[in-house]
Amino acid sequence: MKEEIIIAGFGGQGVLFMGRILAYGGIMQDQEVTWMPSYGPEMRGGTCNVSVILSDNKISSPILSRFDTAIILNQQSLDKFESRVKPGGVLIYDPNGITRHPERKDIKVCRIDAVDEATKLGNAKAYNMIVLGAYLKVKPVVSMENVVKGLRKSLPERHHHLMEMNEKAISVGMNAVEIL
Amino acid sequence: MAEKILMKGNEAIAYAAINCGCDGYFGYPITPQSEVMETLMQEKPWETTGMVVLQAESETSSINMVYGGACCGKKVMTSSSSPGISLMCEGLSYLAGCELPCLVVNVMRGGPGLGTIQPSQSDYFQATKGGGHGDYRTIVLAPASVQDMYDFVDLSFELAFKYRNPVMILGDGIVGQMMEKVELRPAKPRRTDEEVRALCDSWATLGKPASREGNIVTSLALDAEIMERFNIHLQNKYATIEANEARYETYKTEDAEYLIVAFGCMSRICENVVELAREDGIKLGVLRPITLYPYPEKALDALVPQMKSIMSVELNSGQMVEDVRRIAAGRVPVHFYGRQGGAIPSPEEIYEAFVKKIKK
């Protein structure tokens, strides 16, 4: 199994953290992983992305030009990465703030209204976990058990009381995702 | 099985330093390597192993603090990125001239000048051919993974003390910023004063015992005869290093008819190029020098005869390719492909360039 993912959005949406949980989840199921963030001027200007690779075998290039899955959380990222999803791949996006929706017909497009769901939950910070849940529903590459382990490893201990809330947000995302 | 932790390359440098018994880190923040000192400050090793972590007022101070610590036989290090390393080059020459062991980590970014914060390999010349003044060499290790970043810290100190010579880990923004899983190694305690004396008594400034003359650490000798003798001694030492310490890795070179030479993270990107080529029936392999000085000359030399051509792939305008051409010595065509200024090529882009070169 090899899954090459790009998660892209604004700084502050929890893009890097979401990638980290996936990567740690991969380690928990004994996979090879890489997590490569954008750290350049684009990050300083507001947009932010991370590519994550999970693989049963040794990973060569951590730099990717095409992806199995793109998780897209703003218009700039949709414009940049829609064309870079492999044919037959998956694009998951939050339509909040999107003016031009995905157009490709040769990939599976899914929407997750994560801003709305986070508002319903009354917790804007649960946003990225809702998106993560949506991804895991469409592509269950990491088991829920290992995601929870990855989450525990990624959260500093002083935030471990938030585990339950995060797990709940993941299941909200799983239920709310819509395959178009 | 040892625990596997997800961490950034820069964090790995910090954890490895604490773990392998480093005595002191002196540094000054610069992107893309600031997490090295951030992690050390967060881990507070001065409360556990007694390791000193100090933010100096500049890179010039950091390298001279390293010089001071190294004079006392301590395992000391600094880290920076390209512009900061340029500031350290005077100190590096003095460290080499005094035969002092130390570790300098360069997480390269694009230059020249202040350049960019994006990854680059444009300090190959600086790292392998000098940087500072004088006839000196720095042992240079090029990590391709976060595990390498972790493992090379201990290896660097081993080599630094074995040869009393500065060692550089020459990474880049990719290996510094990337997270991968790291298998932690058994911890080495910091050396005790007795162990330092046993190991370094012949040269380090440890306080003069009645049993011997005082040690003087200096790179100054005004008498040409003495200075030439010292230079010859240094060159003999470098010859020993060249004979014993070249390290490399190969990927699918056994049946290869074409070769890519690439170091650091580029070697991993080029492994994907090999897969693309082999799908098209082209027998391509990769030679990855792990040590850039000493260069794995014999390994490359032995591969040359079976190749139709060689291509060096680098994040610069063509630096290591000069060494590849020197070793290939006109036997086969040597091509080059590179991106500069922080741009990173995809495997597809490199493959396209490779195909164009071999079809010419």
XYZ file of N, CA, C and O in Angstrom, chain B residues 244-308:
260
model
N 40.315 5.787 4.126
C 39.510 4.982 5.060
C 38.047 5.367 5.220
O 37.249 4.569 5.708
N 37.690 6.560 4.895
C 36.374 7.031 5.349
C 35.361 7.324 4.256
O 34.281 7.829 4.538
N 35.676 7.019 2.991
C 34.691 7.274 1.929
C 33.476 6.367 2.131
O 33.624 5.171 2.362
N 32.309 6.942 2.084
C 31.068 6.180 2.263
C 30.118 6.495 1.118
O 30.040 7.635 0.670
N 29.373 5.490 0.685
C 28.429 5.702 -0.416
C 27.360 4.631 -0.377
O 27.463 3.662 0.391
N 26.343 4.815 -1.225
C 25.261 3.859 -1.362
C 24.943 3.756 -2.844
O 25.075 4.741 -3.565
N 24.516 2.574 -3.286
C 24.109 2.473 -4.695
C 22.664 1.991 -4.762
O 22.178 1.319 -3.849
N 21.993 2.344 -5.825
C 20.622 1.898 -6.059
C 20.525 1.375 -7.495
O 20.706 2.129 -8.447
N 20.319 0.066 -7.603
C 20.143 -0.608 -8.893
C 21.281 -0.313 -9.898
O 21.028 -0.063 -11.067
N 22.514 -0.351 -9.402
C 23.639 -0.102 -10.317
C 24.187 -1.398 -10.920
O 24.967 -1.337 -11.869
N 23.776 -2.572 -10.367
C 24.396 -3.839 -10.786
C 24.358 -4.002 -12.306
O 25.373 -4.311 -12.935
N 23.177 -3.796 -12.893
C 23.041 -4.008 -14.347
C 22.915 -2.670 -15.094
O 22.539 -2.634 -16.259
N 23.230 -1.562 -14.408
C 22.944 -0.251 -14.996
C 23.848 0.065 -16.183
O 25.033 -0.284 -16.197
N 23.245 0.727 -17.169
C 24.009 1.216 -18.327
C 24.103 2.738 -18.288
O 24.839 3.354 -19.048
N 23.271 3.325 -17.440
C 23.324 4.769 -17.224
C 23.369 5.002 -15.718
O 22.789 4.231 -14.939
N 24.038 6.108 -15.326
C 24.191 6.366 -13.890
C 23.798 7.813 -13.569
O 24.191 8.738 -14.285
N 23.035 7.961 -12.499
C 22.838 9.298 -11.927
C 23.656 9.353 -10.649
O 23.634 8.407 -9.850
N 24.396 10.438 -10.463
C 25.095 10.667 -9.203
C 24.362 11.815 -8.511
O 24.140 12.867 -9.130
N 23.947 11.590 -7.270
C 23.209 12.629 -6.548
C 23.439 12.429 -5.066
O 23.576 11.295 -4.608
N 23.495 13.524 -4.315
C 23.707 13.390 -2.869
C 22.529 13.974 -2.099
O 21.701 14.706 -2.634
N 22.502 13.618 -0.802
C 21.447 14.128 0.072
C 20.096 13.697 -0.446
O 19.941 12.635 -1.053
N 19.121 14.549 -0.218
C 17.761 14.179 -0.548
C 17.556 14.032 -2.055
O 16.652 13.321 -2.485
N 18.417 14.645 -2.877
C 18.291 14.476 -4.335
C 18.477 13.023 -4.739
O 17.912 12.575 -5.731
N 19.294 12.284 -3.967
C 19.504 10.879 -4.321
C 18.195 10.096 -4.195
O 17.935 9.178 -4.963
N 17.359 10.504 -3.246
C 16.071 9.811 -3.081
C 15.119 10.172 -4.203
O 14.373 9.324 -4.704
N 15.128 11.451 -4.589
C 14.270 11.856 -5.707
C 14.707 11.088 -6.963
O 13.880 10.638 -7.748
N 16.017 10.893 -7.096
C 16.541 10.201 -8.279
C 16.245 8.699 -8.266
O 16.242 8.063 -9.319
N 16.008 8.114 -7.091
C 15.580 6.703 -7.074
C 14.244 6.561 -7.807
O 14.011 5.572 -8.501
N 13.366 7.546 -7.656
C 12.105 7.518 -8.409
C 12.349 7.658 -9.909
O 11.621 7.087 -10.715
N 13.397 8.427 -10.269
C 13.744 8.578 -11.688
C 14.163 7.220 -12.251
O 13.809 6.860 -13.379
N 14.890 6.446 -11.443
C 15.307 5.103 -11.856
C 14.079 4.256 -12.180
O 14.036 3.549 -13.200
N 13.059 4.346 -11.342
C 11.842 3.548 -11.581
C 11.185 3.965 -12.890
O 10.745 3.123 -13.675
N 11.110 5.286 -13.139
C 10.510 5.780 -14.386
C 11.296 5.264 -15.583
O 10.722 4.809 -16.580
N 12.636 5.301 -15.482
C 13.477 4.862 -16.591
C 13.305 3.368 -16.838
O 13.198 2.916 -17.984
N 13.256 2.604 -15.764
C 13.175 1.141 -15.918
C 11.821 0.713 -16.480
O 11.731 -0.309 -17.165
N 10.766 1.504 -16.211
C 9.465 1.234 -16.845
C 9.595 1.346 -18.369
O 8.890 0.669 -19.107
N 10.492 2.219 -18.822
C 10.725 2.393 -20.257
C 11.857 1.504 -20.771
O 12.338 1.687 -21.891
N 12.325 0.595 -19.940
C 13.376 -0.340 -20.364
C 14.779 0.240 -20.367
O 15.688 -0.339 -20.956
N 14.964 1.396 -19.727
C 16.309 1.989 -19.664
C 16.930 1.594 -18.329
O 16.358 1.830 -17.261
N 18.119 0.978 -18.414
C 18.764 0.495 -17.186
C 19.557 1.624 -16.530
O 20.700 1.894 -16.887
N 18.900 2.251 -15.565
C 19.483 3.406 -14.877
C 19.728 3.030 -13.411
O 18.945 2.274 -12.822
N 20.794 3.556 -12.837
C 21.074 3.351 -11.416
C 21.512 4.658 -10.779
O 21.727 5.659 -11.470
N 21.610 4.642 -9.438
C 22.020 5.857 -8.720
C 23.224 5.549 -7.830
O 23.234 4.540 -7.122
N 24.226 6.415 -7.879
C 25.293 6.396 -6.879
C 25.078 7.591 -5.974
O 24.993 8.727 -6.447
N 24.960 7.311 -4.679
C 24.792 8.388 -3.712
C 26.039 8.490 -2.844
O 26.272 7.629 -1.985
N 26.879 9.508 -3.047
C 27.976 9.710 -2.108
C 27.394 10.086 -0.741
O 26.563 10.990 -0.667
N 27.776 9.378 0.297
C 27.352 9.739 1.662
C 28.369 10.707 2.243
O 28.003 11.694 2.865
N 29.655 10.414 2.019
C 30.676 11.425 2.354
C 30.980 12.202 1.080
O 31.220 11.606 0.027
N 30.949 13.519 1.185
C 31.285 14.363 0.020
C 32.769 14.702 0.057
O 33.395 14.931 -0.963
N 33.320 14.782 1.268
C 34.763 14.694 1.450
C 34.989 13.734 2.603
O 34.455 13.972 3.669
N 35.711 12.649 2.453
C 36.333 12.196 1.216
C 35.292 11.699 0.211
O 34.326 11.041 0.613
N 35.495 12.014 -1.064
C 34.563 11.600 -2.105
C 34.752 10.106 -2.392
O 35.880 9.616 -2.386
N 33.668 9.368 -2.618
C 33.815 7.922 -2.909
C 34.373 7.714 -4.316
O 33.689 7.225 -5.213
N 35.627 8.071 -4.492
C 36.264 8.072 -5.809
C 36.324 6.669 -6.406
O 36.015 6.465 -7.573
N 36.741 5.698 -5.560
C 36.932 4.334 -6.073
C 35.608 3.746 -6.532
O 35.542 3.068 -7.547
N 34.540 3.999 -5.759
C 33.228 3.447 -6.102
C 32.759 3.993 -7.441
O 32.272 3.243 -8.297
N 32.904 5.300 -7.635
C 32.480 5.898 -8.905
C 33.381 5.415 -10.035
O 32.899 5.010 -11.100
N 34.678 5.416 -9.771
C 35.646 4.983 -10.780
C 35.319 3.579 -11.290
O 35.373 3.311 -12.489
N 34.923 2.695 -10.355
C 34.644 1.309 -10.732
C 33.353 1.200 -11.546
O 33.191 0.261 -12.332
N 32.428 2.144 -11.357
C 31.158 2.070 -12.089
C 31.257 2.658 -13.496
O 30.458 2.318 -14.374
N 32.231 3.550 -13.709
C 32.305 4.279 -14.985
C 32.324 3.356 -16.212
O 31.540 3.563 -17.148
N 33.173 2.302 -16.238
C 33.301 1.517 -17.478
C 31.991 0.896 -17.967
O 31.819 0.728 -19.177
N 31.057 0.560 -17.068
C 29.828 -0.109 -17.528
C 28.771 0.880 -18.028
O 27.729 0.470 -18.535
N 29.037 2.191 -17.893
C 28.016 3.186 -18.219
C 28.162 3.738 -19.630
O 29.272 3.893 -20.143
N 27.003 4.074 -20.235
C 27.022 4.783 -21.521
C 27.160 6.287 -21.275
O 27.730 7.005 -22.078
